[in-house]
Amino acid sequence: MVAALLALACARAVADRAADAPAVIVTAVALFALYATGPSLPRIRTSTRAAALWLGAVALLWTVLLALTPDGIWLAFPLFFVQMHLLPLRGALPAVATTTVVAIAGFGWHTHTLSVGTVVGPVLGAAVAVAVVLGYEALYRESEARRRLIEELTAARSELAAAEHAAGVLAERERLAREIHDTLAQGLSSIQLLLRAAERALPERPEPALGHVRQARLAAVDNLAEARRFVRALSPPDLEAGSLPAALERLCATTARTSGLAVHCQVSGAPTELPTPHEVALLRIAQSALANTVQHAAAGRVELTLSYMDTEVALDVVDDGTGFVPSGLPAPGSAAASGTGFGLAAMRARARALQGTLAVESAPGEGTAIAVTLPCPAAASEGVTA
């Protein structure tokens, strides 16, 4: 636009055969050269002072051109945009106002008169330039705000994905820890006790020792099946072979056979089909509770009761052992725990994962009672449907 307007001013000066046509051409060329060097100077874009000095030089040459020819008034319009673009708003608006006044005064000096059109034209051009630049800057700020928002949302989504991945890893690690503690670890403990009993029986009593070895071998076979189930992510073998009450009865019989305890299992209420996660949790809690009784309680009798109710299912494991103070147990994984203490924590985690509760009642010399209660989703959904 600047090049075209300067060329138009020179052409008209030559066409009118004005006496100052050479001066107009020289001034126009000088103005164009100064204007064209502006974009190649990096400081003009980064320094307000440099931009102001460059704009002052451009405005000075433009004022000379305006003094030579009234056609220089048209250069005021592109100057408005450049001033609004390079100067801060507090400096751009006075520069635009000054350029407008100079344009009106220069044109009036050439025509020796001031009309409404002479004043309104430059003022309207200045207003349009200011509105366009301010509108563009508002759109640019909004675009930048949206870009930053998108970047923040993208970063937040990445952080959320990483947090979900970490939570999933921790949850899976906790699940595997519970499974290993309630199955493989307890099975290995049973094998250790059986082999220790066999060792004490040898060589005087080979028959009892052989029985202990056979029981240890069966326990090893069962734990091998559990390990393969971990790899294949299958349900516990005891549940695959029958119902939960049958699995608990087999568990009690196996515990009684390997430990010598009197373990009794009874079922209260009408058995109903439970979701697989509920059956797995109840079986694992029963395994962990019986293993704790065998290893720590020094009990002579254990009662396991599975109770089916209208909206809940409950499992109670009660022994007549030495008991303990529940609040005095060390935290799992602490130095005081010495590698133990995960049983109750794992049982509570299983119950909590299914919106259930687990209570432990015990005192020194008074035995221990563990009660877990889980809601029955099937019963709850039937109540909602009804």
PDB file of N, CA and C in Angstrom, residues 238-274:
ATOM      1  N   ASP A 238     -10.467 -73.824  43.875  1.00  0.00           N
ATOM      2  CA  ASP A 238     -11.535 -74.320  44.741  1.00  0.00           C
ATOM      3  C   ASP A 238     -12.904 -73.817  44.297  1.00  0.00           C
ATOM      4  N   LEU A 239     -12.973 -72.579  43.786  1.00  0.00           N
ATOM      5  CA  LEU A 239     -14.254 -72.054  43.321  1.00  0.00           C
ATOM      6  C   LEU A 239     -14.625 -72.613  41.956  1.00  0.00           C
ATOM      7  N   GLU A 240     -13.627 -72.915  41.138  1.00  0.00           N
ATOM      8  CA  GLU A 240     -13.923 -73.498  39.835  1.00  0.00           C
ATOM      9  C   GLU A 240     -14.520 -74.890  39.975  1.00  0.00           C
ATOM     10  N   ALA A 241     -14.187 -75.582  41.079  1.00  0.00           N
ATOM     11  CA  ALA A 241     -14.674 -76.946  41.274  1.00  0.00           C
ATOM     12  C   ALA A 241     -16.012 -77.002  41.983  1.00  0.00           C
ATOM     13  N   GLY A 242     -16.548 -75.904  42.462  1.00  0.00           N
ATOM     14  CA  GLY A 242     -17.823 -75.938  43.168  1.00  0.00           C
ATOM     15  C   GLY A 242     -18.210 -74.578  43.686  1.00  0.00           C
ATOM     16  N   SER A 243     -19.157 -74.579  44.647  1.00  0.00           N
ATOM     17  CA  SER A 243     -19.677 -73.344  45.210  1.00  0.00           C
ATOM     18  C   SER A 243     -18.779 -72.841  46.326  1.00  0.00           C
ATOM     19  N   LEU A 244     -19.107 -71.661  46.816  1.00  0.00           N
ATOM     20  CA  LEU A 244     -18.336 -71.084  47.913  1.00  0.00           C
ATOM     21  C   LEU A 244     -18.457 -71.910  49.185  1.00  0.00           C
ATOM     22  N   PRO A 245     -19.661 -72.335  49.617  1.00  0.00           N
ATOM     23  CA  PRO A 245     -19.724 -73.177  50.818  1.00  0.00           C
ATOM     24  C   PRO A 245     -18.885 -74.448  50.691  1.00  0.00           C
ATOM     25  N   ALA A 246     -18.914 -75.081  49.519  1.00  0.00           N
ATOM     26  CA  ALA A 246     -18.107 -76.292  49.334  1.00  0.00           C
ATOM     27  C   ALA A 246     -16.622 -75.977  49.410  1.00  0.00           C
ATOM     28  N   ALA A 247     -16.215 -74.820  48.841  1.00  0.00           N
ATOM     29  CA  ALA A 247     -14.806 -74.437  48.897  1.00  0.00           C
ATOM     30  C   ALA A 247     -14.377 -74.168  50.330  1.00  0.00           C
ATOM     31  N   LEU A 248     -15.245 -73.547  51.133  1.00  0.00           N
ATOM     32  CA  LEU A 248     -14.906 -73.297  52.533  1.00  0.00           C
ATOM     33  C   LEU A 248     -14.829 -74.590  53.329  1.00  0.00           C
ATOM     34  N   GLU A 249     -15.721 -75.522  53.037  1.00  0.00           N
ATOM     35  CA  GLU A 249     -15.656 -76.811  53.728  1.00  0.00           C
ATOM     36  C   GLU A 249     -14.358 -77.541  53.403  1.00  0.00           C
ATOM     37  N   ARG A 250     -13.950 -77.531  52.150  1.00  0.00           N
ATOM     38  CA  ARG A 250     -12.682 -78.164  51.792  1.00  0.00           C
ATOM     39  C   ARG A 250     -11.511 -77.462  52.458  1.00  0.00           C
ATOM     40  N   LEU A 251     -11.583 -76.119  52.527  1.00  0.00           N
ATOM     41  CA  LEU A 251     -10.516 -75.372  53.189  1.00  0.00           C
ATOM     42  C   LEU A 251     -10.423 -75.754  54.656  1.00  0.00           C
ATOM     43  N   CYS A 252     -11.554 -75.851  55.345  1.00  0.00           N
ATOM     44  CA  CYS A 252     -11.540 -76.227  56.757  1.00  0.00           C
ATOM     45  C   CYS A 252     -11.005 -77.642  56.943  1.00  0.00           C
ATOM     46  N   ALA A 253     -11.409 -78.551  56.063  1.00  0.00           N
ATOM     47  CA  ALA A 253     -10.923 -79.927  56.173  1.00  0.00           C
ATOM     48  C   ALA A 253      -9.422 -80.001  55.949  1.00  0.00           C
ATOM     49  N   THR A 254      -8.923 -79.274  54.958  1.00  0.00           N
ATOM     50  CA  THR A 254      -7.481 -79.273  54.695  1.00  0.00           C
ATOM     51  C   THR A 254      -6.716 -78.672  55.852  1.00  0.00           C
ATOM     52  N   THR A 255      -7.234 -77.562  56.412  1.00  0.00           N
ATOM     53  CA  THR A 255      -6.564 -76.932  57.557  1.00  0.00           C
ATOM     54  C   THR A 255      -6.543 -77.863  58.755  1.00  0.00           C
ATOM     55  N   ALA A 256      -7.642 -78.528  59.010  1.00  0.00           N
ATOM     56  CA  ALA A 256      -7.692 -79.467  60.132  1.00  0.00           C
ATOM     57  C   ALA A 256      -6.733 -80.623  59.929  1.00  0.00           C
ATOM     58  N   ARG A 257      -6.622 -81.112  58.706  1.00  0.00           N
ATOM     59  CA  ARG A 257      -5.748 -82.252  58.425  1.00  0.00           C
ATOM     60  C   ARG A 257      -4.275 -81.873  58.562  1.00  0.00           C
ATOM     61  N   THR A 258      -3.913 -80.689  58.086  1.00  0.00           N
ATOM     62  CA  THR A 258      -2.491 -80.314  58.093  1.00  0.00           C
ATOM     63  C   THR A 258      -2.032 -79.728  59.420  1.00  0.00           C
ATOM     64  N   SER A 259      -2.951 -79.123  60.172  1.00  0.00           N
ATOM     65  CA  SER A 259      -2.552 -78.450  61.412  1.00  0.00           C
ATOM     66  C   SER A 259      -2.916 -79.203  62.673  1.00  0.00           C
ATOM     67  N   GLY A 260      -3.890 -80.100  62.590  1.00  0.00           N
ATOM     68  CA  GLY A 260      -4.334 -80.808  63.778  1.00  0.00           C
ATOM     69  C   GLY A 260      -5.368 -80.057  64.580  1.00  0.00           C
ATOM     70  N   LEU A 261      -5.776 -78.873  64.137  1.00  0.00           N
ATOM     71  CA  LEU A 261      -6.813 -78.121  64.830  1.00  0.00           C
ATOM     72  C   LEU A 261      -8.187 -78.720  64.555  1.00  0.00           C
ATOM     73  N   ALA A 262      -9.089 -78.451  65.465  1.00  0.00           N
ATOM     74  CA  ALA A 262     -10.492 -78.815  65.238  1.00  0.00           C
ATOM     75  C   ALA A 262     -11.159 -77.647  64.528  1.00  0.00           C
ATOM     76  N   VAL A 263     -11.337 -77.761  63.229  1.00  0.00           N
ATOM     77  CA  VAL A 263     -11.897 -76.685  62.411  1.00  0.00           C
ATOM     78  C   VAL A 263     -13.279 -77.098  61.946  1.00  0.00           C
ATOM     79  N   HIS A 264     -14.288 -76.314  62.279  1.00  0.00           N
ATOM     80  CA  HIS A 264     -15.663 -76.621  61.923  1.00  0.00           C
ATOM     81  C   HIS A 264     -16.201 -75.528  61.004  1.00  0.00           C
ATOM     82  N   CYS A 265     -16.946 -75.942  60.003  1.00  0.00           N
ATOM     83  CA  CYS A 265     -17.529 -75.003  59.026  1.00  0.00           C
ATOM     84  C   CYS A 265     -19.033 -75.206  59.007  1.00  0.00           C
ATOM     85  N   GLN A 266     -19.754 -74.117  59.055  1.00  0.00           N
ATOM     86  CA  GLN A 266     -21.209 -74.195  58.957  1.00  0.00           C
ATOM     87  C   GLN A 266     -21.726 -73.037  58.120  1.00  0.00           C
ATOM     88  N   VAL A 267     -22.878 -73.289  57.507  1.00  0.00           N
ATOM     89  CA  VAL A 267     -23.517 -72.300  56.629  1.00  0.00           C
ATOM     90  C   VAL A 267     -24.866 -71.952  57.218  1.00  0.00           C
ATOM     91  N   SER A 268     -25.148 -70.662  57.331  1.00  0.00           N
ATOM     92  CA  SER A 268     -26.413 -70.171  57.870  1.00  0.00           C
ATOM     93  C   SER A 268     -27.187 -69.464  56.771  1.00  0.00           C
ATOM     94  N   GLY A 269     -28.470 -69.744  56.685  1.00  0.00           N
ATOM     95  CA  GLY A 269     -29.295 -69.129  55.670  1.00  0.00           C
ATOM     96  C   GLY A 269     -29.271 -69.915  54.376  1.00  0.00           C
ATOM     97  N   ALA A 270     -30.086 -69.463  53.433  1.00  0.00           N
ATOM     98  CA  ALA A 270     -30.174 -70.130  52.128  1.00  0.00           C
ATOM     99  C   ALA A 270     -29.061 -69.634  51.227  1.00  0.00           C
ATOM    100  N   PRO A 271     -28.159 -70.533  50.798  1.00  0.00           N
ATOM    101  CA  PRO A 271     -27.073 -70.089  49.916  1.00  0.00           C
ATOM    102  C   PRO A 271     -27.593 -69.503  48.606  1.00  0.00           C
ATOM    103  N   THR A 272     -27.040 -68.386  48.206  1.00  0.00           N
ATOM    104  CA  THR A 272     -27.390 -67.744  46.939  1.00  0.00           C
ATOM    105  C   THR A 272     -26.110 -67.546  46.133  1.00  0.00           C
ATOM    106  N   GLU A 273     -26.281 -67.424  44.838  1.00  0.00           N
ATOM    107  CA  GLU A 273     -25.118 -67.228  43.968  1.00  0.00           C
ATOM    108  C   GLU A 273     -24.605 -65.800  44.117  1.00  0.00           C
ATOM    109  N   LEU A 274     -23.328 -65.676  44.412  1.00  0.00           N
ATOM    110  CA  LEU A 274     -22.695 -64.372  44.582  1.00  0.00           C
ATOM    111  C   LEU A 274     -21.816 -64.056  43.379  1.00  0.00           C
TER     112      LEU A 274
END
